[in-house]
Short mmCIF file of C-alpha atoms and ligand atoms in Angstrom, two decimals:
data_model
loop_
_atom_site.label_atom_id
_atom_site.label_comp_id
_atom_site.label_asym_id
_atom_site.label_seq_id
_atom_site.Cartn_x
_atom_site.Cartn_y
_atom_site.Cartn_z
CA UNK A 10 10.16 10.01 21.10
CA UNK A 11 8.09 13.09 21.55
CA UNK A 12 11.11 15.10 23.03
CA UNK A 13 12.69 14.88 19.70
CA UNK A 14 9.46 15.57 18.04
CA UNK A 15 8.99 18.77 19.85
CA UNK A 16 12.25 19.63 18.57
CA UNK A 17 11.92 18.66 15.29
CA UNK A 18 11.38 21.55 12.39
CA UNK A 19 10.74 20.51 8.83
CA UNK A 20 10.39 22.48 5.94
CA UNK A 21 8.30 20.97 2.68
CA UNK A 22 8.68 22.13 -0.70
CA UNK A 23 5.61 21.03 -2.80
CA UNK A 24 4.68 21.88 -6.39
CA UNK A 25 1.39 23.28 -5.04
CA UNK A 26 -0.67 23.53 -1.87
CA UNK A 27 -4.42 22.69 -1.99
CA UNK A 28 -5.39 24.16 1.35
CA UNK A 29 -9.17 23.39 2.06
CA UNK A 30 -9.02 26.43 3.89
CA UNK A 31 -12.85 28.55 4.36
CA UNK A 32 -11.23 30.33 0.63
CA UNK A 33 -10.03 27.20 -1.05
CA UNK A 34 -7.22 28.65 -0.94
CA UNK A 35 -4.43 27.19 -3.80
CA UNK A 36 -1.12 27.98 -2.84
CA UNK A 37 1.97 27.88 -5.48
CA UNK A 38 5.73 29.04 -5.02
CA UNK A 39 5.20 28.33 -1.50
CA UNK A 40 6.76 26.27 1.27
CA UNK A 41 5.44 25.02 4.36
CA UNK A 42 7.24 25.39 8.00
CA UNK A 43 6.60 23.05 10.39
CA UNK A 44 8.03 23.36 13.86
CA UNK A 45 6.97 20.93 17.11
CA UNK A 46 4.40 19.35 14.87
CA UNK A 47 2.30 22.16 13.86
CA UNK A 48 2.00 24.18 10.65
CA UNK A 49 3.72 27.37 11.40
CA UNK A 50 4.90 29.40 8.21
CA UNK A 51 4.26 29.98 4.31
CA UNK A 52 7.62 30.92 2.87
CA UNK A 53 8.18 32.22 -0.89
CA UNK A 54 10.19 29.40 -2.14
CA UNK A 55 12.96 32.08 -3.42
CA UNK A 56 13.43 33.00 0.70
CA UNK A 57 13.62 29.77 1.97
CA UNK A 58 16.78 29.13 4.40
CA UNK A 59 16.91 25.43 4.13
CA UNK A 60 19.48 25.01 6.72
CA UNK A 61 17.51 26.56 9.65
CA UNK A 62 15.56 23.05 9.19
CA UNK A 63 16.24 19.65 10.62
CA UNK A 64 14.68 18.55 7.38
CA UNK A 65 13.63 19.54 3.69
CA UNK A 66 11.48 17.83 1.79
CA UNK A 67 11.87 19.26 -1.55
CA UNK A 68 9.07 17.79 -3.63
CA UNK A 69 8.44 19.94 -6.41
CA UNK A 70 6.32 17.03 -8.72
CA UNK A 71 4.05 16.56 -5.48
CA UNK A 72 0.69 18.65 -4.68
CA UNK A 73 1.07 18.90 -0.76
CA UNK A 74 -2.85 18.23 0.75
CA UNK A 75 -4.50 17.73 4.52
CA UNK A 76 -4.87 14.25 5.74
CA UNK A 77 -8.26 12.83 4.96
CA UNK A 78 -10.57 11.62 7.54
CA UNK A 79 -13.11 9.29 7.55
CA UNK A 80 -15.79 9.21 9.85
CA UNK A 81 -16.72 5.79 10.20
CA UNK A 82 -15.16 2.83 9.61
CA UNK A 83 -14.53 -0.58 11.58
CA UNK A 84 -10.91 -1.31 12.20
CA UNK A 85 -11.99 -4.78 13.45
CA UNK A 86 -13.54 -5.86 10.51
CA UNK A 87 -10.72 -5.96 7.80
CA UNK A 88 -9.63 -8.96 8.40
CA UNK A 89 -12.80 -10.79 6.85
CA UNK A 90 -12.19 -8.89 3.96
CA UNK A 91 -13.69 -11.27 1.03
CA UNK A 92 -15.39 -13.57 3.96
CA UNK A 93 -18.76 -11.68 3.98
CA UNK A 94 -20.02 -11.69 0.00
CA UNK A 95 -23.38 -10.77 -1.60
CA UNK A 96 -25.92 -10.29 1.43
CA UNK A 97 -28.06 -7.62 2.61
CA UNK A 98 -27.12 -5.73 6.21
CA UNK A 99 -28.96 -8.01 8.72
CA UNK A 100 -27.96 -11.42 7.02
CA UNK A 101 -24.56 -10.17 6.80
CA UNK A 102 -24.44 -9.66 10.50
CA UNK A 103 -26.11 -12.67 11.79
CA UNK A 104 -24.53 -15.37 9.37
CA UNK A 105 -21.09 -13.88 9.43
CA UNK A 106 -19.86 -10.57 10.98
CA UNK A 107 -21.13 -11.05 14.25
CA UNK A 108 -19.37 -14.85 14.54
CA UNK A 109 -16.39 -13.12 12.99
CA UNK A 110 -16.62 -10.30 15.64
CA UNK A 111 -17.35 -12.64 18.71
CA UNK A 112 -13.97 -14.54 17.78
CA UNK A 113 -11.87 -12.27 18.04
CA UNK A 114 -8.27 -12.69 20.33
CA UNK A 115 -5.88 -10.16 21.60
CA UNK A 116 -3.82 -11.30 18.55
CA UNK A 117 -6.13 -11.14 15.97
CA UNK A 118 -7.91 -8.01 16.87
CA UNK A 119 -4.25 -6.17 17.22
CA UNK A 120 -3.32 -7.62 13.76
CA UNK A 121 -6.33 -6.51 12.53
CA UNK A 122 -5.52 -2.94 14.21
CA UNK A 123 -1.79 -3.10 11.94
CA UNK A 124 -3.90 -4.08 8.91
CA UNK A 125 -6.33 -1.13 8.97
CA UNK A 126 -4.07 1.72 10.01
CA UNK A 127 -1.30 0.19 7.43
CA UNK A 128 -4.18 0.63 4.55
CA UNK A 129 -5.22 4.11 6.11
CA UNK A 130 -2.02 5.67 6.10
CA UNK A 131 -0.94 4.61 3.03
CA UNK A 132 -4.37 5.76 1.52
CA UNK A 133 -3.86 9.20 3.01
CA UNK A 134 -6.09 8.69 5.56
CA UNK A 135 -5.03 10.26 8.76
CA UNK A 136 -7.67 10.84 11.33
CA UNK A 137 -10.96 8.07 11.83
CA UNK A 138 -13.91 7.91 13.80
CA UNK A 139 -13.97 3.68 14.71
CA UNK A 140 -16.94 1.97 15.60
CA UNK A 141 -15.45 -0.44 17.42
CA UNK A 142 -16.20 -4.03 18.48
CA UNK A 143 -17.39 -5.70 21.96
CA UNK A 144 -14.41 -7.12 23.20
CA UNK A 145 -10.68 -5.99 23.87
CA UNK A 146 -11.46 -2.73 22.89
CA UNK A 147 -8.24 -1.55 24.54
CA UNK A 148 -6.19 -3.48 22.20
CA UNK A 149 -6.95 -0.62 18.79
CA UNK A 150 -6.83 1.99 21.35
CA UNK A 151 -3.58 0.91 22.20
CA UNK A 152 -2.33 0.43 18.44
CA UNK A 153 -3.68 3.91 17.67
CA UNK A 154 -1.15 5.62 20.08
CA UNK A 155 1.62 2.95 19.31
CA UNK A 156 0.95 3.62 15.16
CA UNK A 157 0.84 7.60 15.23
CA UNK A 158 -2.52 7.88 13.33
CA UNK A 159 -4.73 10.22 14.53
CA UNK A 160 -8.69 8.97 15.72
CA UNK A 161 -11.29 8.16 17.68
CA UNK A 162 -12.53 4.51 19.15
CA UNK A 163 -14.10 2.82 21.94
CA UNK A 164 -16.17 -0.04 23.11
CA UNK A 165 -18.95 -1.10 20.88
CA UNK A 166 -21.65 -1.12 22.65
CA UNK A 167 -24.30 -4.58 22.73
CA UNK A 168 -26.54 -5.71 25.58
CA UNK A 169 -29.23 -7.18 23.02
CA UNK A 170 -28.79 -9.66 20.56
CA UNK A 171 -31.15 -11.60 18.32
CA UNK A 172 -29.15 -12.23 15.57
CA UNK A 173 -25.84 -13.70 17.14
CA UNK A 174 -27.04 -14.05 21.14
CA UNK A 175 -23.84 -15.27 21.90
CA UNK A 176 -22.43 -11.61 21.20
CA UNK A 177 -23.22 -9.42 23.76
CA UNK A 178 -22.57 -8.63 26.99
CA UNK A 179 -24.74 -7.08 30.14
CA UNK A 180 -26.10 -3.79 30.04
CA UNK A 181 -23.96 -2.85 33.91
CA UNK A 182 -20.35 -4.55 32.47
CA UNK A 183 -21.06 -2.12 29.12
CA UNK A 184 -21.23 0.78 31.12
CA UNK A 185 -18.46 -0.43 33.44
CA UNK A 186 -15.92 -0.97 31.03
CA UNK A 187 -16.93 2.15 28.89
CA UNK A 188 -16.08 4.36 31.65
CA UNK A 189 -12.99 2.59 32.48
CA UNK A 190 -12.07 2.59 28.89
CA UNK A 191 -12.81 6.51 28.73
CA UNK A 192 -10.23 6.91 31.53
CA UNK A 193 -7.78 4.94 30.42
CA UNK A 194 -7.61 6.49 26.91
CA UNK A 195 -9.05 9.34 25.86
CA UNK A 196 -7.06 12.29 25.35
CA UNK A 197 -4.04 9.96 24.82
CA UNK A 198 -1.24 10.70 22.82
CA UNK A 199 -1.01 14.52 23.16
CA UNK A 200 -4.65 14.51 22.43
CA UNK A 201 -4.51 12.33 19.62
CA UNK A 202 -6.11 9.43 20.41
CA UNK A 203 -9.56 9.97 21.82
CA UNK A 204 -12.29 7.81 22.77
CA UNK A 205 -16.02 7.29 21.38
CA UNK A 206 -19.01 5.85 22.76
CA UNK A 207 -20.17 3.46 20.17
CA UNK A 208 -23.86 1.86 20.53
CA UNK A 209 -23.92 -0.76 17.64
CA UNK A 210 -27.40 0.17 16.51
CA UNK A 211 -30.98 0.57 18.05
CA UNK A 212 -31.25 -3.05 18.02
CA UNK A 213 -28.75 -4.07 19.63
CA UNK A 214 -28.95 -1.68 22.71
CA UNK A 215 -31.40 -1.32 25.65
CA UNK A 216 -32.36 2.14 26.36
CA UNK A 217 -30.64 2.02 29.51
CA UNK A 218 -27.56 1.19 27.59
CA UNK A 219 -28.10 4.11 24.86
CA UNK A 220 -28.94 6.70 27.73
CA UNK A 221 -26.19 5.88 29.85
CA UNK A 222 -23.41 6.02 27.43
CA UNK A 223 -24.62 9.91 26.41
CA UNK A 224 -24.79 10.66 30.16
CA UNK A 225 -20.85 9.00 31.02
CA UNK A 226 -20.21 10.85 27.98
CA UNK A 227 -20.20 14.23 29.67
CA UNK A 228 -17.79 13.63 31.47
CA UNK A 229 -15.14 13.04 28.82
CA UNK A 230 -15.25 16.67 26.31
CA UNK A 231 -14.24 16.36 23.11
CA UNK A 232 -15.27 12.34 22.60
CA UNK A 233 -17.79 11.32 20.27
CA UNK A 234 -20.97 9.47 20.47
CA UNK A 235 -20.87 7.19 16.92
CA UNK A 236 -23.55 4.62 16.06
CA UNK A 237 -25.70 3.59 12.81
CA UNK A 238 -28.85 4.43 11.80
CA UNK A 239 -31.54 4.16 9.11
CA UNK A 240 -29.22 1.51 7.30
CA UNK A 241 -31.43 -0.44 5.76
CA UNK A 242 -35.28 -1.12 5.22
CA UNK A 243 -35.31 -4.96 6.97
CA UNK A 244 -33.51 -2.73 10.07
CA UNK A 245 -36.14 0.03 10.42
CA UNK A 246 -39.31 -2.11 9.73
CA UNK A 247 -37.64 -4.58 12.70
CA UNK A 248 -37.28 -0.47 14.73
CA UNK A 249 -40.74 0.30 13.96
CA UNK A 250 -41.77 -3.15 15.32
CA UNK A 251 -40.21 -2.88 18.23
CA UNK A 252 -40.80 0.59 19.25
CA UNK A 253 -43.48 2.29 16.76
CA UNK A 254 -41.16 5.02 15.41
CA UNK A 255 -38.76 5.65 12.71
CA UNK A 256 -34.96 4.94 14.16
CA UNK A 257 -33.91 8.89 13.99
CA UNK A 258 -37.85 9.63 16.00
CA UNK A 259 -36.21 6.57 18.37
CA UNK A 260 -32.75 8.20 18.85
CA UNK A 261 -34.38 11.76 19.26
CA UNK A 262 -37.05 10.03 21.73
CA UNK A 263 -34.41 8.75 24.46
CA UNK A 264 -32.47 12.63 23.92
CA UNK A 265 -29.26 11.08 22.01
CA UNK A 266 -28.84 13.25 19.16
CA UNK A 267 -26.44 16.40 19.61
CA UNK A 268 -23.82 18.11 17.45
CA UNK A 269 -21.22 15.19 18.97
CA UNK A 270 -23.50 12.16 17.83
CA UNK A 271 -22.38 10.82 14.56
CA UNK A 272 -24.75 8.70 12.48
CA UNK A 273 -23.59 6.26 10.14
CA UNK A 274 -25.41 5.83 7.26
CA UNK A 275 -29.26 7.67 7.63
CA UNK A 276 -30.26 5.94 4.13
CA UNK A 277 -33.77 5.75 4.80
CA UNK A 278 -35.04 8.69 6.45
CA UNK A 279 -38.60 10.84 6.55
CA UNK A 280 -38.87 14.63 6.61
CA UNK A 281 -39.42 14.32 10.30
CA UNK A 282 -36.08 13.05 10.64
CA UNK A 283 -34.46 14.92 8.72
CA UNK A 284 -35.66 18.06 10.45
CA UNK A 285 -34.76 16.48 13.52
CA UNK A 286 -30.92 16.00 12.26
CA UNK A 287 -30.97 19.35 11.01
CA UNK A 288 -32.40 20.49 14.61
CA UNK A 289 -29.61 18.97 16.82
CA UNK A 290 -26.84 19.66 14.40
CA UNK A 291 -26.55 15.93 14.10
CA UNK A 292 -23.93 14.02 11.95
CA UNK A 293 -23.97 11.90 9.06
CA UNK A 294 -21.34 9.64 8.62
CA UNK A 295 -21.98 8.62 4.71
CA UNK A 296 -20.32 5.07 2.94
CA UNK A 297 -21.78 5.00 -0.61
CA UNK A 298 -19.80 1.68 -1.26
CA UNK A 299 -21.14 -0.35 1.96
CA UNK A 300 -24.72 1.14 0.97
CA UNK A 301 -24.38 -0.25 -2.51
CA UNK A 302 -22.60 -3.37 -1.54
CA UNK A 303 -24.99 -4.45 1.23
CA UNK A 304 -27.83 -3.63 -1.74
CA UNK A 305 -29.22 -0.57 1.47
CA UNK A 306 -30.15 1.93 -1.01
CA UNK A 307 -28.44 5.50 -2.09
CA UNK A 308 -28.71 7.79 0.48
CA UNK A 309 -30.34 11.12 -0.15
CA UNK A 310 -27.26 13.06 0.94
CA UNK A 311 -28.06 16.02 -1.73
CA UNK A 312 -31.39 16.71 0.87
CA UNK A 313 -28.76 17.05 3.46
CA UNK A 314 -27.06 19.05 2.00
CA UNK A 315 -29.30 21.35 1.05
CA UNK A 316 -30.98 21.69 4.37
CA UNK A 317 -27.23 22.13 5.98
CA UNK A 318 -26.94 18.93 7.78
CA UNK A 319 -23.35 17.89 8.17
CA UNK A 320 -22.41 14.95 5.92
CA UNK A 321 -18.81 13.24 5.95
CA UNK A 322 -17.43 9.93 4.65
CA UNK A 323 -16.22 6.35 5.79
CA UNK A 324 -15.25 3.61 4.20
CA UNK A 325 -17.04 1.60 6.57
CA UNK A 326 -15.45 -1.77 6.66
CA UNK A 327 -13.39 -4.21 4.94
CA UNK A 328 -16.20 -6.75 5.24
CA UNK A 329 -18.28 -4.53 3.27
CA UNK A 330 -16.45 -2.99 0.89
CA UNK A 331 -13.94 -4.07 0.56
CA UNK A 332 -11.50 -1.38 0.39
CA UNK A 333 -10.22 1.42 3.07
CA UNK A 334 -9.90 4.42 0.53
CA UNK A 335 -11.74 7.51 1.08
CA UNK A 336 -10.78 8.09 -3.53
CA UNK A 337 -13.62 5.45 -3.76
CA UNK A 338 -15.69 6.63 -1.15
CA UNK A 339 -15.37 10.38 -2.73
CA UNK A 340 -15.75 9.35 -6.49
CA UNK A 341 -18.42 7.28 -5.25
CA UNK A 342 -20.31 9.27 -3.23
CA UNK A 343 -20.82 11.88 -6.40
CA UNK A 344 -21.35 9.67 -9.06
CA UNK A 345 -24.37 7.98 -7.50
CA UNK A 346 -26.20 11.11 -7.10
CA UNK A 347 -25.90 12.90 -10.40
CA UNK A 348 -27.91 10.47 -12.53
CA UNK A 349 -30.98 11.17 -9.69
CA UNK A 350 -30.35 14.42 -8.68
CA UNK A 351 -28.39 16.41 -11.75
CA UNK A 352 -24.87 16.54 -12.78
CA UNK A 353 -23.89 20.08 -10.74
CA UNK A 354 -24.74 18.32 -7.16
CA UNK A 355 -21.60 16.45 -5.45
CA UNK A 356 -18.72 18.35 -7.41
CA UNK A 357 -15.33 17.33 -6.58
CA UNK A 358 -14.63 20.29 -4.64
CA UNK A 359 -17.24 19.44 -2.20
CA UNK A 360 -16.35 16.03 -2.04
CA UNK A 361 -13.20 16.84 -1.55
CA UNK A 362 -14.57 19.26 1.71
CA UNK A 363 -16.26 16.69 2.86
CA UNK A 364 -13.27 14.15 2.75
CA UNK A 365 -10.85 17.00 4.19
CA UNK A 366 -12.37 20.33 6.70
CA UNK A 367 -16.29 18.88 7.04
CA UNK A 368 -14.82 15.67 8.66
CA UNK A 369 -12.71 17.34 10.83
CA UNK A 370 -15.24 20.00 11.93
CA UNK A 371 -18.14 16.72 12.44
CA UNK A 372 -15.47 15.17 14.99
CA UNK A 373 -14.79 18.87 16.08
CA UNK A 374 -11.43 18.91 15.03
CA UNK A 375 -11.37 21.71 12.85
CA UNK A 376 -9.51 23.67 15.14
CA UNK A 377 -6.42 21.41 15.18
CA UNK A 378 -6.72 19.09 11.16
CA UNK A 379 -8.47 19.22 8.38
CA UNK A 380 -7.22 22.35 6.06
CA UNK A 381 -3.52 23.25 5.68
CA UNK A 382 -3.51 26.47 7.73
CA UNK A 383 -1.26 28.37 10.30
CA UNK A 384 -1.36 26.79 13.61
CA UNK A 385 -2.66 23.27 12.71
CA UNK A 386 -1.54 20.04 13.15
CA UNK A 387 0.56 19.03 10.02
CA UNK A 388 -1.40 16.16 8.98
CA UNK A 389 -0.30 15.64 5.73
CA UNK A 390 -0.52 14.03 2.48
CA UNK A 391 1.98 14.61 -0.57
CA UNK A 392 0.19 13.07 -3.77
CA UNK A 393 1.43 12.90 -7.17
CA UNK A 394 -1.39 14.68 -9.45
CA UNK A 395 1.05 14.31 -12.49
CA UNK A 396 0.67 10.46 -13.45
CA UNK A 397 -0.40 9.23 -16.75
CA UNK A 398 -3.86 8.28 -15.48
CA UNK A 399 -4.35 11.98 -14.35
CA UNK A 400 -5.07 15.29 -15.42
CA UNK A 401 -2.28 17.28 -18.40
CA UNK A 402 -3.84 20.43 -16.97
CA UNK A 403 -1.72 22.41 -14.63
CA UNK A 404 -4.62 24.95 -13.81
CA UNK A 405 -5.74 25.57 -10.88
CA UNK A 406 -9.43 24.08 -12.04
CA UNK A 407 -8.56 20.99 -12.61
CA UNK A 408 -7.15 20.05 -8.92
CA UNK A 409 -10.17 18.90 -7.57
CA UNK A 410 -11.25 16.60 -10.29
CA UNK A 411 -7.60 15.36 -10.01
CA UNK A 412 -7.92 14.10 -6.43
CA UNK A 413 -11.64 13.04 -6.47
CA UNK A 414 -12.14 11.54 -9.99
CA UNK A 415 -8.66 10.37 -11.38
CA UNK A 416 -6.47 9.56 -8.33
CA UNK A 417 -6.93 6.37 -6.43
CA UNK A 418 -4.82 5.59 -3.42
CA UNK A 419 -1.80 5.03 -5.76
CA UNK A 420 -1.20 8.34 -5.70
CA UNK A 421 -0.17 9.04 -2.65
CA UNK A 422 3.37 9.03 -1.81
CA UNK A 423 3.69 10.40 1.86
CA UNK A 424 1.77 10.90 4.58
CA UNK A 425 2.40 12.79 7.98
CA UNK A 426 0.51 12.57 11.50
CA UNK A 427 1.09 15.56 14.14
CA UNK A 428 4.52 16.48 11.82
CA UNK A 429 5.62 12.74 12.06
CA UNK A 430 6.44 11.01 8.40
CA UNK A 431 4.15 7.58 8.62
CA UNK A 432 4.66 7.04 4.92
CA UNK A 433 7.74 8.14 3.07
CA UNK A 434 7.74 7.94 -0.84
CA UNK A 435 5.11 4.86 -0.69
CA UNK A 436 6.66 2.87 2.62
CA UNK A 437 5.29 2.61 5.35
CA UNK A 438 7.73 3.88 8.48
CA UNK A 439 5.44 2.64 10.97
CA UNK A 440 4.75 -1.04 9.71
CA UNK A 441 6.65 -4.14 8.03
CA UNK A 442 3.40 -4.77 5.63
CA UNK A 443 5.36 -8.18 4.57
CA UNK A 444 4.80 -9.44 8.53
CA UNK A 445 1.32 -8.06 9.34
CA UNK A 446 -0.28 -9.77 5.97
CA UNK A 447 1.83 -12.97 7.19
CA UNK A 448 0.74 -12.30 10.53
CA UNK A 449 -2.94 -11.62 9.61
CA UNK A 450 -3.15 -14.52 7.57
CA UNK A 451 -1.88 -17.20 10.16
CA UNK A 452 -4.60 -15.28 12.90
CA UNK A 453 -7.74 -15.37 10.28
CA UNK A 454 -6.80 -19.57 9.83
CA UNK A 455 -6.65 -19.67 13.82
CA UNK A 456 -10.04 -16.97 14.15
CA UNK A 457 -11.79 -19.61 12.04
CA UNK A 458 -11.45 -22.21 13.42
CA UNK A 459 -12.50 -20.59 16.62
CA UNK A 460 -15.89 -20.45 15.17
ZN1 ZN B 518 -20.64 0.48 9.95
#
């Protein structure tokens, strides 16, 4: 399969370009080369030679766009979408997504895989940062590189449990399987599929188990260490209990936070901390509808901003959300702020940044996704900006608000991992959706009764 990749040259003839380049750079009249999976020409589209190309996508009603990426959500979790309803973060976890979690097979956790990357894709997501769960971890790793989407996962890390005791595992088989795991799969796929080091959250790690995971972590460049923090006010009263410090003060205590830690959520947060993030070129992984959902608060991501701290989205989970689409998570993510911070904070263009380049550069990526540039990976998304439910306006001004506050995941028609089609005109090349919802709904009925 990836001789005939290599081989492979595709030309794509969109309406527009919206680049996300350092210019936001809009590109009309112009197609795109791509040759062994990589971005590798602009071409007026009166000199275009169609026939030195394998293929031509000529797509003139389509606005071409780079994949999204989210940086953080949990590909375990979406099948016990609708299962988790109406309770804060630490109810939520004892009471159901922990049981959930702990009965997981082989078979429902690679379902679950099919479900999540199925939604992804066709959502235009192409490259994640997963959180995880504690056992099989192997099994998403394995669907990552079988599926063709681009991302990060790993073990998720639990040695402590007082909500759901019966899901964990010892602090020495964490650390054994983590580095096994590491080895096994990260840098797979041509670099695709990588691995991250996933601690749950403070309170569900020792300190041995937090520290050791950074230190393995060294030895595999370019992985990710991804956990949550500062979720919710029950979560850092129970930190401050336990260790007499806010949960970034904890984190910065035990020397975990560097520019390749990713922290979901930071909700609640002091000055202190916030200096701190700013100070290690931390990152925040921010999911306005799981903050909202799980009542945690609105986080005060306009601060971060401001002060430079890096701030990308995630859909979070299923469980929590309920959807996969980083349009929610974008529209979202501004509209929450303006009526508290002003209407000019959180334009679309940002969000649309944040959803695009910033995510790529917070998994350091930016080198190889994330803008539409010379050189990069062709992850791509080809979305229809032209529907009834968006924008008359052909000007260039209006493209932002297009994507972030008028298009939903309806809009996209095709997507494209490492210059591989995944979705073509709204189907999915990599799954049959009709057997994986079959599929997923005979392994929730057998998961629950497992509980
Ligand atoms: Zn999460």
């Amino acid at each position: 399969m990836s001789m005939s990749k290599k081989k492979r040259s595709v030309l794509i003839i969109p309406k527009r370009i919206v680049t996300a380049d350092s210019k936001n750079s809009i590109i009309k009249d112009q197609a795109v080369g791509i040759i062994d999976g990589k971005i590798s020409s602009f071409i007026a589209i009166d000199k275009v030679e169609k026939q030195n190309y394998d293929e031509v996508s000529d797509v003139s009603n389509l606005t071409l766009i780079p994949g999204f990426i989210q940086t953080h959500v949990h590909i375990s979790q979406t099948l016990f979408r609708g299962l988790a309803e109406d309770l804060p973060l630490l109810e939520w976890l004892r009471l159901k997504i922990f049981p959930f979690e702990n009965a997981h097979s082989n078979e429902s956790l690679r379902v679950t895989a099919q479900l999540s990357i199925n939604e992804l894709l066709m959502g235009g997501t192409t490259t994640f940062l997963d959180m995880g769960t504690l056992r099989h971890g192997e099994v998403v790793l394995q669907e990552m590189i079988n599926s063709g989407i681009r991302g990060f996962s790993g073990k998720c890390l639990i040695d402590i449990n007082d909500l759901y005791p019966d899901f964990k595992s010892s602090t020495n088989d964490e650390i054994k399987d983590i580095t096994s795991l590491a080895e096994s799969f990260h840098n797979k796929a041509d670099g695709r599929v990588k691995y991250s080091f996933s601690p749950r959250f403070v309170l569900s790690c020792s300190e041995k188990l937090l520290k050791n995971a950074k230190e393995i972590m060294k030895d595999f460049p370019g992985s990710i260490y991804h956990t949550h923090s500062s979720e919710s006010t029950d979560e850092i009263n129970e930190v401050r209990k336990r260790f007499h410090k806010e949960n970034i003060e904890y984190f910065n205590s035990i020397e975990i936070l560097d520019e390749y830690t990713v922290l979901a959520h930071c909700v609640h947060t002091s000055d202190k901390e916030k200096k701190m993030l700013k100070d290690r070129d931390t990152k925040i992984a921010h999911c306005p509808s799981a903050n909202l959902k799980l009542g945690s608060g609105i986080a005060p991501i306009p601060l971060y901003l401001k002060e430079g701290i890096s701030v990308t989205l995630g859909s979070d989970g299923a469980s929590c959300n309920n959807n996969l689409s980083i349009f929610n998570e974008m529209r979202l993510a501004s509209l929450i702020q303006k009526p508290i911070h002003g209407t000019e904070v959180m334009d679309a263009k940002t969000m649309f940044r944040m959803a695009t380049i910033e995510g790529a550069k917070a998994l350091h990526l930016e080198n190889e996704v994330g803008s539409i540039e010379i050189g990069k990976k062709a992850d791509l998304v080809l979305i229809d900006l032209d529907s009834y439910s968006n924008s008359y306006s052909d000007s260039d001004e209006t493209i932002y608000s297009d994507i972030v506050f008028s298009s939903t995941t309806e809009n996209v028609k095709s997507v494209m991992v490492d210059g591989q089609w995944v979705v073509k005109e709204k189907e999915s090349l990599v799954y049959d959706q009709g057997e994986i919802i079959a599929k997923g709904t005979e392994e929730l009925e057998y998961l629950l009764k497992r509980l």
